[in-house]
Coordinates of C-alpha atoms in Angstrom, one line a residue:
Chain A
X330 CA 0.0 0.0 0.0
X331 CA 1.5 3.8 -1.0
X332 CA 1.8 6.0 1.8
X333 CA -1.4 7.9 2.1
X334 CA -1.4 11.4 2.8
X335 CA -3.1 12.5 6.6
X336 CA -6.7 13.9 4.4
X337 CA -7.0 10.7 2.4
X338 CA -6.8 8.5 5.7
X339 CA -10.2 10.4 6.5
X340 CA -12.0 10.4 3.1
X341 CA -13.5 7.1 3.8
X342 CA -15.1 7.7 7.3
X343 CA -16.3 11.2 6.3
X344 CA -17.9 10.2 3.3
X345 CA -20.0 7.3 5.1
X346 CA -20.4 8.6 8.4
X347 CA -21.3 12.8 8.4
X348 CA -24.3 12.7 6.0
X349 CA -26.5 10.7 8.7
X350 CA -24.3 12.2 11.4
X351 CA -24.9 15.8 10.1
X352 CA -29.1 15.2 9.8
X353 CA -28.9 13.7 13.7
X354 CA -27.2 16.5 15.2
X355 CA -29.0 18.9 13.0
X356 CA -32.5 17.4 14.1
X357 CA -32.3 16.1 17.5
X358 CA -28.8 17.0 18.9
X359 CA -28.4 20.6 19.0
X360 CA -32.4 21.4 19.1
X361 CA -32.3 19.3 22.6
X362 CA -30.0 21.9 23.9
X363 CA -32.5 24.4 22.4
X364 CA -35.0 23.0 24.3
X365 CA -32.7 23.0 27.4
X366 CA -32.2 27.0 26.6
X367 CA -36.0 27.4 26.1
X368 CA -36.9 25.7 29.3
X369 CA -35.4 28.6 31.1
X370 CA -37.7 31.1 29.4
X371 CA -41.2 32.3 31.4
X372 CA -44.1 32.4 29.5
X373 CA -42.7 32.2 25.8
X374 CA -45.2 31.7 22.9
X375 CA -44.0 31.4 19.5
X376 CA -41.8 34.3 17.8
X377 CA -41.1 35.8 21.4
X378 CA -37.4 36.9 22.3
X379 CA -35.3 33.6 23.7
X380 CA -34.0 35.3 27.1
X381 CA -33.2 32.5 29.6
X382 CA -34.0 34.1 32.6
X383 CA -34.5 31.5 35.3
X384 CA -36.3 28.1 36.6
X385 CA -39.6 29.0 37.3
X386 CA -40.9 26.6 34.2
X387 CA -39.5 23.7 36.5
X388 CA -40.7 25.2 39.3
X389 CA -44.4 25.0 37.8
X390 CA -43.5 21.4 36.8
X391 CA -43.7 19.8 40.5
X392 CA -46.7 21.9 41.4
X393 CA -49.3 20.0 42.8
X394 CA -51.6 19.9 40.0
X395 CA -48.8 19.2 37.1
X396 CA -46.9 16.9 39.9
X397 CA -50.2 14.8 40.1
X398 CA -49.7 14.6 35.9
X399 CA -46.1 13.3 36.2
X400 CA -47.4 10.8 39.0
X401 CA -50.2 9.7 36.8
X402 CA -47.7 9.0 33.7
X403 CA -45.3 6.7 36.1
X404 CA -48.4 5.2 37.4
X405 CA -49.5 3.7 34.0
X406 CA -46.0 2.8 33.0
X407 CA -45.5 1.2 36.1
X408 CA -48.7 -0.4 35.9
X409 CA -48.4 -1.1 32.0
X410 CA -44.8 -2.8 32.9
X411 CA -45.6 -5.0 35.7
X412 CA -49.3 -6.2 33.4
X413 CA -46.8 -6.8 30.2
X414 CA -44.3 -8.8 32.6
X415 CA -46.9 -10.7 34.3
X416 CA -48.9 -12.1 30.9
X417 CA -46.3 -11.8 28.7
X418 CA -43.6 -14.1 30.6
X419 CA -46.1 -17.1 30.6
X420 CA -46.6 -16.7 26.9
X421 CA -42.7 -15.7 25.6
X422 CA -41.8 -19.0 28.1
X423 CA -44.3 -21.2 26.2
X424 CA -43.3 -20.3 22.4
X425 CA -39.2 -20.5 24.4
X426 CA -39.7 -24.0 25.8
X427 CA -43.0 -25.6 25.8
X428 CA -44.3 -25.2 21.7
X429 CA -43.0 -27.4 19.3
X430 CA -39.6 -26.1 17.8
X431 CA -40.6 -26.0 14.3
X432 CA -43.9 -24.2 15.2
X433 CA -41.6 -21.3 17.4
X434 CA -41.1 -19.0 14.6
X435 CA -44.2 -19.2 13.1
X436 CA -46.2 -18.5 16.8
X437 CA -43.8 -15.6 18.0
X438 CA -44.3 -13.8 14.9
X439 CA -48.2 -14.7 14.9
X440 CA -48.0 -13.1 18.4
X441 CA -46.1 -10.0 17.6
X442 CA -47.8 -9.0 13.9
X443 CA -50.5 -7.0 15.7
X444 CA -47.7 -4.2 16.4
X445 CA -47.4 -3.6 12.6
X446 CA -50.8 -2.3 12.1
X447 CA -51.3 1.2 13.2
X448 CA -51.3 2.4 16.9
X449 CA -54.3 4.8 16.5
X450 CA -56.3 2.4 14.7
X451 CA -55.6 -0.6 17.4
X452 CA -56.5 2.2 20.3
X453 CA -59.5 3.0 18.1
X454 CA -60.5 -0.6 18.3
X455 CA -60.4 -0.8 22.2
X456 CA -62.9 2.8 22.5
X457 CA -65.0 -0.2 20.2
X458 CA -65.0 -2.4 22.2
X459 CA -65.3 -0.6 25.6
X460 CA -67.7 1.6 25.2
X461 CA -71.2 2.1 26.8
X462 CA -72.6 0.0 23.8
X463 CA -69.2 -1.6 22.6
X464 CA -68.1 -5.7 22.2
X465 CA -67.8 -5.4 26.1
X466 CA -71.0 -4.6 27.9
X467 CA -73.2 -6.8 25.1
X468 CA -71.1 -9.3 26.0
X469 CA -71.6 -9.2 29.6
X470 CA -75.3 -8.6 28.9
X471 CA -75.4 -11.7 27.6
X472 CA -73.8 -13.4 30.8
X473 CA -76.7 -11.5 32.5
X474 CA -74.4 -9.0 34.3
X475 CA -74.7 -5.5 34.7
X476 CA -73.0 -2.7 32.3
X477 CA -69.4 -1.4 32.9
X478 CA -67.8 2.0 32.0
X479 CA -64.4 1.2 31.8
X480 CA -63.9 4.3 28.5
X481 CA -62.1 7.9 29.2
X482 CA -60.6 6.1 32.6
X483 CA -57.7 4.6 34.2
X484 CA -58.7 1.2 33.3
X485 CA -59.3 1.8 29.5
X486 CA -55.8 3.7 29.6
X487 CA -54.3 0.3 31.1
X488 CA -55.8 -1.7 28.9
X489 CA -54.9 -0.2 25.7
X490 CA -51.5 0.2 26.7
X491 CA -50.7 -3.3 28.2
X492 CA -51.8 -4.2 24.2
X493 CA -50.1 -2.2 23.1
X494 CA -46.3 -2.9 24.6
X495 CA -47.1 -6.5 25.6
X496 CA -45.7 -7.8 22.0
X497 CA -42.1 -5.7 23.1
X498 CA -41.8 -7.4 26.4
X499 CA -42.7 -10.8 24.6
X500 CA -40.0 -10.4 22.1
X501 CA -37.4 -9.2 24.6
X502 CA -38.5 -12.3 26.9
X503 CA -38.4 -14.7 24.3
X504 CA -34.9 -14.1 22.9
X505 CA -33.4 -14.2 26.5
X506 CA -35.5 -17.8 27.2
X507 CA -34.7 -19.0 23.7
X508 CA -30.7 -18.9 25.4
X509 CA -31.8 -20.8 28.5
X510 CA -29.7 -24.0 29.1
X511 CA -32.5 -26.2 29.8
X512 CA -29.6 -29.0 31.0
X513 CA -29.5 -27.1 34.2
X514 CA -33.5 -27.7 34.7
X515 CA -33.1 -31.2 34.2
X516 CA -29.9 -31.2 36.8
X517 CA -32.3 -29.3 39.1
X518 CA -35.0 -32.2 39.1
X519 CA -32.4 -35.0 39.2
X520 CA -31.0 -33.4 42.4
X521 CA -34.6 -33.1 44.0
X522 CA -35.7 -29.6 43.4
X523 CA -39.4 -29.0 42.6
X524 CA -40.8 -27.1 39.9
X525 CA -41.2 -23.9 41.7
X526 CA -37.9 -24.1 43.2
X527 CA -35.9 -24.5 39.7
X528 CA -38.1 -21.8 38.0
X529 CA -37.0 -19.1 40.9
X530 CA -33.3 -20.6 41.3
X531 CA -32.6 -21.4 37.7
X532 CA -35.3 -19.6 35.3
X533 CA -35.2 -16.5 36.9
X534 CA -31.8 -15.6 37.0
X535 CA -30.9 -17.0 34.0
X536 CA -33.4 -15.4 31.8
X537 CA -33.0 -11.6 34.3
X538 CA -31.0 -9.6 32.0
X539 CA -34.2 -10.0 29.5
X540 CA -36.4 -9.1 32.1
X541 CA -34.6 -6.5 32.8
X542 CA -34.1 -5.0 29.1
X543 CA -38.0 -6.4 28.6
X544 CA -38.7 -4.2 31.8
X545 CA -37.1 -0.9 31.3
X546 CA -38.2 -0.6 27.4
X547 CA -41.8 -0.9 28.3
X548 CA -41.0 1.1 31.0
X549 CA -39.4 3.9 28.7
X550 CA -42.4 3.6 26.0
X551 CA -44.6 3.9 28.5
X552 CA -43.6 6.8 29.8
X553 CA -43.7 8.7 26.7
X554 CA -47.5 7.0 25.3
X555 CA -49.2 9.9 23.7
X556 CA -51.7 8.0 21.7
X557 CA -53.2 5.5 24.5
X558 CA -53.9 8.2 27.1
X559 CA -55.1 11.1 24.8
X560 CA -58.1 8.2 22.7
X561 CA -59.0 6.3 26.1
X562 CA -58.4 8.3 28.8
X563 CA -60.6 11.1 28.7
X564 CA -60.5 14.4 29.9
X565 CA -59.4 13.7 33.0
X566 CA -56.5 11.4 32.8
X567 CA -54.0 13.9 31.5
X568 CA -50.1 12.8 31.1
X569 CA -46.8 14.4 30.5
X570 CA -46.8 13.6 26.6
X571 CA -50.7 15.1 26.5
X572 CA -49.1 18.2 28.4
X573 CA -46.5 18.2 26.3
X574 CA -48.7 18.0 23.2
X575 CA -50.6 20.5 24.9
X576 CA -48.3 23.4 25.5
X577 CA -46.9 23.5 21.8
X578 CA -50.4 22.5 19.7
X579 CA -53.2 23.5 22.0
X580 CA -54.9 26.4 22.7
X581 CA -52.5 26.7 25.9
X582 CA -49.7 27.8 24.2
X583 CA -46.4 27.6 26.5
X584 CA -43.6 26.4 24.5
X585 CA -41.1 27.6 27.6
X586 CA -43.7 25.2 29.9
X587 CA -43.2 22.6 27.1
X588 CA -39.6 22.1 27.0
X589 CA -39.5 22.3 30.7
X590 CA -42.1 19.2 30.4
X591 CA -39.7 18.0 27.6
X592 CA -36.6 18.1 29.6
X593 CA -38.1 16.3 32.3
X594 CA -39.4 13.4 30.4
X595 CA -36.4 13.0 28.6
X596 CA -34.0 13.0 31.9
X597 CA -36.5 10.1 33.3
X598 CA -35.6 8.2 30.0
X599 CA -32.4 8.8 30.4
X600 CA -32.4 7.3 33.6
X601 CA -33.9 4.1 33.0
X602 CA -31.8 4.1 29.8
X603 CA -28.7 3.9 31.8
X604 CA -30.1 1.2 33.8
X605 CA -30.7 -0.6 30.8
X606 CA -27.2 -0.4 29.6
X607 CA -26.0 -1.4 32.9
X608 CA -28.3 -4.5 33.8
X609 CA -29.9 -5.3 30.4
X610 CA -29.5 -7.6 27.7
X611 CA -26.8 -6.4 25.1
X612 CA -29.1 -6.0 21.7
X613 CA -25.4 -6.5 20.2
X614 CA -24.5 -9.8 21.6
X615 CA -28.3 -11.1 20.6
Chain B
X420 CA -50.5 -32.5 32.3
X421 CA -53.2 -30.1 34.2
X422 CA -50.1 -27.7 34.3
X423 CA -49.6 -28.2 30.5
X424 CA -53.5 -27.9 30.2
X425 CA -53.2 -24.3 31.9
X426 CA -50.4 -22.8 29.7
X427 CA -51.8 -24.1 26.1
X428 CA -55.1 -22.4 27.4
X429 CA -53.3 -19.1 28.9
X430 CA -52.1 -19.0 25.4
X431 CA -54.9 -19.3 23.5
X432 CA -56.7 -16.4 25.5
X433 CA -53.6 -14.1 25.1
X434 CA -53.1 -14.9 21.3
X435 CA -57.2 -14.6 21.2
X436 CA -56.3 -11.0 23.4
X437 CA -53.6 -10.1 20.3
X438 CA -56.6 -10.8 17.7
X439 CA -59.5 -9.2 19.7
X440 CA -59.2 -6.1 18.7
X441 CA -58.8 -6.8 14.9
X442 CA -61.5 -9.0 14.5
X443 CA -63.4 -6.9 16.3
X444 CA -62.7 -4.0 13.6
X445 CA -63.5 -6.6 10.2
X446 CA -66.6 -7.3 11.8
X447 CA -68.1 -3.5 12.5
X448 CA -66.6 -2.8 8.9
X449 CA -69.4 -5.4 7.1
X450 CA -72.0 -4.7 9.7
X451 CA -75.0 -2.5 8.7
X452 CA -75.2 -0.8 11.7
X453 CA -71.7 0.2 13.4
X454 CA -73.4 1.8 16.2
X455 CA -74.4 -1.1 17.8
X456 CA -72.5 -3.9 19.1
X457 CA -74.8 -6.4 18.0
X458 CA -75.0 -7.6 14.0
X459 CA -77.6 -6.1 12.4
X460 CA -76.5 -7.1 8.1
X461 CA -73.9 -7.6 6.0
X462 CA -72.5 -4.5 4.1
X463 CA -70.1 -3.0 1.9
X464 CA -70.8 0.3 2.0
X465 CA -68.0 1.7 4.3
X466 CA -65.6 0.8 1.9
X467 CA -67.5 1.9 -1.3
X468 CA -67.5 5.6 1.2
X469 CA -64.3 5.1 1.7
X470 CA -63.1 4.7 -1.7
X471 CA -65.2 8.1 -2.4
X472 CA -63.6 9.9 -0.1
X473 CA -61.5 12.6 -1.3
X474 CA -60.0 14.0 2.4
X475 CA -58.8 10.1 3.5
X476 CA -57.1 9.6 -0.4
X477 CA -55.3 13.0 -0.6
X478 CA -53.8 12.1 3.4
X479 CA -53.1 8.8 2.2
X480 CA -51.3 10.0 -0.9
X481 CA -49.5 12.4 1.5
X482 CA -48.5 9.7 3.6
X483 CA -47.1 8.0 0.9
X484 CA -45.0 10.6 -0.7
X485 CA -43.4 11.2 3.2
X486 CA -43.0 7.1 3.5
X487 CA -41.4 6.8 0.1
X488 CA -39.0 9.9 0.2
X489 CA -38.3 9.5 3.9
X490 CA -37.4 5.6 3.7
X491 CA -35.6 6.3 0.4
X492 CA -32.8 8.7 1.8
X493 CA -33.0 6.8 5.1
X494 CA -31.7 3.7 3.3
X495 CA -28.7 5.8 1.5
X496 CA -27.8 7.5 5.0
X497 CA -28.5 4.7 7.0
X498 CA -26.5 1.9 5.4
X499 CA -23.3 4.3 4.7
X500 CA -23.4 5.0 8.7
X501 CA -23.7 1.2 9.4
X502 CA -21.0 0.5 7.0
X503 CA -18.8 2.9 8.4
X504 CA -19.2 2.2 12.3
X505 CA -18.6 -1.2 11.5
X506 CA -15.3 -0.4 9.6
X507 CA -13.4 2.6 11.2
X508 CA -12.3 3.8 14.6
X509 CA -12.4 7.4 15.4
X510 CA -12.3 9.4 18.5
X511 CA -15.7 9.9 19.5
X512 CA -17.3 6.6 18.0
X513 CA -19.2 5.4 21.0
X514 CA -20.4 8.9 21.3
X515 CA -21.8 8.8 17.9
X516 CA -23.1 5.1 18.1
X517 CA -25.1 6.4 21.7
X518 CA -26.2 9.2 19.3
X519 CA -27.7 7.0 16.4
X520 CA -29.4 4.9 19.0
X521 CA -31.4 7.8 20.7
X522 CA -34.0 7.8 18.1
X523 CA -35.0 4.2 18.6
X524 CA -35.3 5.1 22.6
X525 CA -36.3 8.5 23.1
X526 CA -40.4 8.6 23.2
X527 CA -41.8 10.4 19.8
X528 CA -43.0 13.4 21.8
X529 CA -39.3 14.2 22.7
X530 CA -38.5 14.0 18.9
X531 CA -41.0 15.8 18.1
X532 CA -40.5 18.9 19.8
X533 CA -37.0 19.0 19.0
X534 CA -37.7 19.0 15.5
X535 CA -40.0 21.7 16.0
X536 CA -38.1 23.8 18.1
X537 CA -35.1 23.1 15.3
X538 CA -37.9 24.3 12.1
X539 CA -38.5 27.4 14.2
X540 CA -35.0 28.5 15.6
X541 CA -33.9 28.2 11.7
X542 CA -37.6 29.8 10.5
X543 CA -38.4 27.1 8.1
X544 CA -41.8 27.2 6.6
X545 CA -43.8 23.9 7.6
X546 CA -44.7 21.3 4.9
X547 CA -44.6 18.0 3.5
X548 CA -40.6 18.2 3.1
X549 CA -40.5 19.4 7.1
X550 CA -42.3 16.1 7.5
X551 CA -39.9 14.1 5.4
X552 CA -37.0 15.5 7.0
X553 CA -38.3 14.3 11.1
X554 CA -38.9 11.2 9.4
X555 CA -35.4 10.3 8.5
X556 CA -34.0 10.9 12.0
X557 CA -35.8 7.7 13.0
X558 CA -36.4 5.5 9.6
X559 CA -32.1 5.5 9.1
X560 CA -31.8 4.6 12.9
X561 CA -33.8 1.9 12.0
X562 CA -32.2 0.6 9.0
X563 CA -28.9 1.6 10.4
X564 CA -29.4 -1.0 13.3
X565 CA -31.0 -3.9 11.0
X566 CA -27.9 -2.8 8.2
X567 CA -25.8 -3.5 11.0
X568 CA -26.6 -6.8 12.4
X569 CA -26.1 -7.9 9.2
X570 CA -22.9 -6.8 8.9
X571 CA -21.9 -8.5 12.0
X572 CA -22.5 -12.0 10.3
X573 CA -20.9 -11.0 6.9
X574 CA -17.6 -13.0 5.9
X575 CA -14.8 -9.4 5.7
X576 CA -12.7 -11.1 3.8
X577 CA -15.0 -11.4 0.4
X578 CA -14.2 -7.6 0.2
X579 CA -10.8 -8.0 0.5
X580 CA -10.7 -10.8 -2.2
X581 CA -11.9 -8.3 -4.4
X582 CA -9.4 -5.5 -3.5
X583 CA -6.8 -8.0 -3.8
X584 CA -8.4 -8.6 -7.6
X585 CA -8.0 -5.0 -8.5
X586 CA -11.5 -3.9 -7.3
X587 CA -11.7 -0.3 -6.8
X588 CA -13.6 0.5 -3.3
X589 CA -16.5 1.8 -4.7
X590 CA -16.4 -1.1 -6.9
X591 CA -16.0 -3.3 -4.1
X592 CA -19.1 -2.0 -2.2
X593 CA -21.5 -2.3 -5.0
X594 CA -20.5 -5.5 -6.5
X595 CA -19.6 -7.2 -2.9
X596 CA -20.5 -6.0 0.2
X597 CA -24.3 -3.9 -1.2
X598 CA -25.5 -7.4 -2.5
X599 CA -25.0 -9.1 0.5
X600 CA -26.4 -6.0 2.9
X601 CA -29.7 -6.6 0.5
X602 CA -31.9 -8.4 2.7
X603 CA -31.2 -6.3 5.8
X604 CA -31.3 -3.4 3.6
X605 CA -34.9 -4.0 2.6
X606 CA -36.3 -5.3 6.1
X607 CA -35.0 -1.8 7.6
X608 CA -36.8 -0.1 4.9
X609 CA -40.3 -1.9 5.2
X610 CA -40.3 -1.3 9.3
X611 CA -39.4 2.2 8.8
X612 CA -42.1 2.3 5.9
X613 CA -44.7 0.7 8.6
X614 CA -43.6 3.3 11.4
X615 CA -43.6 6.2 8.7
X616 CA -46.9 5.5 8.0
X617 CA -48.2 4.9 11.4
X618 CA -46.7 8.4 13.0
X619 CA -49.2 10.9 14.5
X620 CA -46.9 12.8 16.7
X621 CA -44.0 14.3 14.9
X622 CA -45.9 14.5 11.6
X623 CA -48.6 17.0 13.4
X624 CA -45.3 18.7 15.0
X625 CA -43.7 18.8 11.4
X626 CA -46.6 18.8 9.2
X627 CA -47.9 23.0 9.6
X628 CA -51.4 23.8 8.5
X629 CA -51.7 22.4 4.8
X630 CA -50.1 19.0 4.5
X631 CA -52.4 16.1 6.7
X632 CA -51.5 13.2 7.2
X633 CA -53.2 9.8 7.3
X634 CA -53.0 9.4 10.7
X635 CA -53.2 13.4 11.9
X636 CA -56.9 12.5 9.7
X637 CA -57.6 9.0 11.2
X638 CA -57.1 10.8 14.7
X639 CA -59.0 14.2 14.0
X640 CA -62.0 11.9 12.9
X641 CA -61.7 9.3 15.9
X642 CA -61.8 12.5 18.5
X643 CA -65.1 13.2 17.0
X644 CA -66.7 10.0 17.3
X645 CA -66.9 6.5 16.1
X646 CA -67.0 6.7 11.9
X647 CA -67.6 3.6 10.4
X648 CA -65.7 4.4 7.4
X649 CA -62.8 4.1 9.8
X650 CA -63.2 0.2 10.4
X651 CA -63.0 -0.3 6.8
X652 CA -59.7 1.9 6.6
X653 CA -58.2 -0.2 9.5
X654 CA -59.2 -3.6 7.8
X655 CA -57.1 -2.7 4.7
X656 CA -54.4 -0.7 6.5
X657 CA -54.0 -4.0 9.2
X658 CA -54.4 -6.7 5.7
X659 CA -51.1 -4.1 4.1
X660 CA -49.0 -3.9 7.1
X661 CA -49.7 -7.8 7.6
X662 CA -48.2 -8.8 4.6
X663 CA -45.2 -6.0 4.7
X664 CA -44.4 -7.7 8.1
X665 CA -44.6 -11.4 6.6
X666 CA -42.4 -10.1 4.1
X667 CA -40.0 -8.9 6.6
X668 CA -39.6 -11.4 8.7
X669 CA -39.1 -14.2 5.8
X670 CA -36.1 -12.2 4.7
X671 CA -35.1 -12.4 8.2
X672 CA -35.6 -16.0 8.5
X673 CA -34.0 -16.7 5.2
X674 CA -31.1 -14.5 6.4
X675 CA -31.0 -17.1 9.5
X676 CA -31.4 -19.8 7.2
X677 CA -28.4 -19.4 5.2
X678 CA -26.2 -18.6 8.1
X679 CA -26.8 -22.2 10.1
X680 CA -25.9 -24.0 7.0
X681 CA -22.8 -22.2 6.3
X682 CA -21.7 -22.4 9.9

């Protein structure tokens, strides 16, 4: 190889590596540290003077009545998480272990298609279905039991987003159980532990960094669900993204509110993010 | 066998849970009467509505052009940055790898507002192309990743056989290394196609007051109601994104395929 001169050495990883690098930092780099910058600004509406001037935006953040919005979002992601975990481990365990191998593929991707089709449609199916006259109540009718109005609640908001991220969790579940040595279960049974035992001693651990990657990314989408919360909740179940949402398209323009609201959701995503680097599954190694 | 019993019917209700929903749409979108839950006649008429509907085929023509444009760049962009993470070392890499990952992680509201505060603070009039360009931040993160596990499971030296026969580079990465990127190539597009299509959020950011969407319409018309014409839209929409998805993932298998029988 000729000797190449020190701007020919760099040729190469320019050419391949600024054009997507350039749109990223363009597009979500340097307007996050906008939105830091805005933050600072009181009571800023479009085509106002940027003057950062203090912290009273965060300030109004943990007010009582905006605090009870941020607890409300954590709530359903919580909730959402720990529904997604407790269904969707049975089922990821049973295409993992249980199902016949040459029927795995076929069955996990049977399970997850649902989370091609669109998100507003498949929230759009739920207000069908549990609505004062949906799939639901004529169903219970039928039974002979009374009428419930679970729409424009918490429980509507629950259920659309368990749908919703329940085919993530499953995917994240089943390629960590797909791994599992199942020579260890057997070694387990041979040496007199019962079911229960091996599935807490041996299962558990072994499959935890999925849970944990399965957990915090459900945790993370959650978090940020505009969709679910604005078509199901109603009026009164307003989150951080529907504040958000609020504050730049509503009537109730705020954009120095906004990216206050911004800055706060994406530092709690950056939290869990960091957990998920340090105790989750490597998407890398997988 | 009682505890087998209990997980194959577990399973059934959570796969019957997946389908609800669905079935549930492609049965209001033949019945006469989609007010009521109960059947009342078969029907076509919400799709011959729909089909005369000049609003929901202008927002899906939009939607298309953004999809299209968006995924077509996002291909160009994101395969070059896969190829080059995978093949040079530079101060800064993990920086800009953490970087290129942030659009798969950060919720869509996040991205949103960044890419309006980024439109304003540079006074760019809002369009279709304002659209197109928030697109691309996530559809080449997602091609860039699926570019990228393929990579991983390439053979490097087929490139270097061809160097070594008096290849160019270029030549080299078209005739060699593009070919065998293909199939991951074309499975990041048809996601970020499907998530094009499907985003509400940072197209109403991006989109300003002439260019809708075909979700910023689906979800103006669901916040005023239940519109029957809608079930028939989701029956197609869900039959599209159903076979782009079986597509996918047999390009994915095949991919899988070929590498345990040339291990």
């Amino acid at each position: 190889m000729p000797a190449k001169s020190r701007w020919s050495h760099w040729i190469g990883p320019v050419s391949l590596l600024s054009p997507a690098g350039l749109w990223l930092l363009l597009l979500l780099v340097l307007p996050t540290f906008v939105i830091f910058q805005l933050s600072l600004v009181p009571n800023i509406r479009p085509g106002d003077v940027v003057n950062p001037s203090g912290i009273e935006n965060y300030l109004r953040v943990f007010e009582p009545i905006y605090g009870n919005v941020i607890g409300r979002s954590l709530g359903f992601a919580v909730g959402t998480t720990v529904i997604c975990l407790l269904l969707g481990f049975p089922v990821a365990y049973w295409i993992a272990l249980s199902a016949p191998r040459r029927w795995r593929n076929l069955l996990l991707l049977g399970f997850v298609l649902p989370l091609w089709t669109s998100s507003l449609l498949r929230s759009y199916a739920w207000i069908s279905i549990l609505r004062r006259t949906g799939v639901l109540n004529s169903f219970l009718g039928v039974l002979g039991l009374p009428p419930v109005n679970l729409l424009n609640d918490w429980p509507a908001v629950l259920i659309g987003m368990s749908y919703s991220f329940l085919p993530y969790m499953v995917l994240i579940l089943y390629s960590s159980l797909e791994k599992l040595d199942k020579r260890l279960l057997e070694a387990s049974a041979d040496l007199g532990a019962n079911p229960i035992q091996a599935f807490f001693k041996i299962t558990v651990p072994q499959a935890f960094p999925g849970i944990a990657a399965g957990t915090l990314l459900v945790l993370i989408t959650s978090l940020g669900d505009f969709v679910d919360p604005e078509l199901l909740g109603g009026a009164s179940n307003m989150t951080v993204a529907r504040l958000i949402y609020n504050q730049f398209l509503g009537p109730t323009q705020n954009w120095g509110f906004g990216s206050a609201l911004s800055m706060v959701l994406i530092f709690a995503v950056s939290i869990a993010i960091a957990l998920l680097i340090k105790y989750g599954d490597n998407p890398n190694r997988a | 066998m009682l505890l087998m019993g209990l997980q194959v019917g577990f399973n059934l209700l959570m796969f019957l849970f997946m389908y609800l929903p669905i079935i549930v749409l492609a049965v209001y979108s033949f019945n006469r009467s989609a007010y009521s839950a109960g059947w009342t006649g078969f029907t076509l008429e919400w799709y011959t509505r729909l089909f005369n509907d000049g609003r929901i085929l202008l927002a899906l023509q939009n939607s298309l052009t953004v999809a299209l444009v968006a995924v077509g760049i996002s291909a160009v962009l994101g395969t070059l940055m896969a190829v080059g993470l995978a093949r040079y070392h530079f101060p800064f890499k993990s920086l800009y790898r953490g970087v290129s990952y942030l659009p798969l992680i950060i919720p869509d509201i996040a991205i949103a507002v960044a890419t309006l505060i980024f439109l304003a603070v540079f006074s760019i009039r809002l369009s279709l192309w304002t659209i197109i360009a928030a697109h691309i931040v996530f559809c080449l993160a997602y091609i860039a990743v699926l570019v990228s596990t393929r990579l991983a499971d390439l053979n490097p030296h087929l490139e270097e056989a061809a160097l070594d026969l008096g290849a160019t580079p270029f030549q080299a990465f078209m005739k060699v290394l593009l070919p065998q990127l293909m199939p991951g190539i074309v499975s990041g597009c048809l996601l970020a196609f499907v998530l094009s299509m499907d985003d509400f959020l940072i197209a109403s950011f991006t989109a300003g007051s002439g260019a809708n969407t075909l979700p910023m319409e689906i979800f103006s018309r669901i916040r005023t109601g239940v519109k029957p014409d809608i079930n028939a839209l989701s029956v197609l929409l869900i039959l599209v994104s159903g076979v782009i998805a079986f597509i996918s993932e047999y390009l994915r298998y095949q991919g899988e395929q070929r590498r345990t029988r040339s291990s």
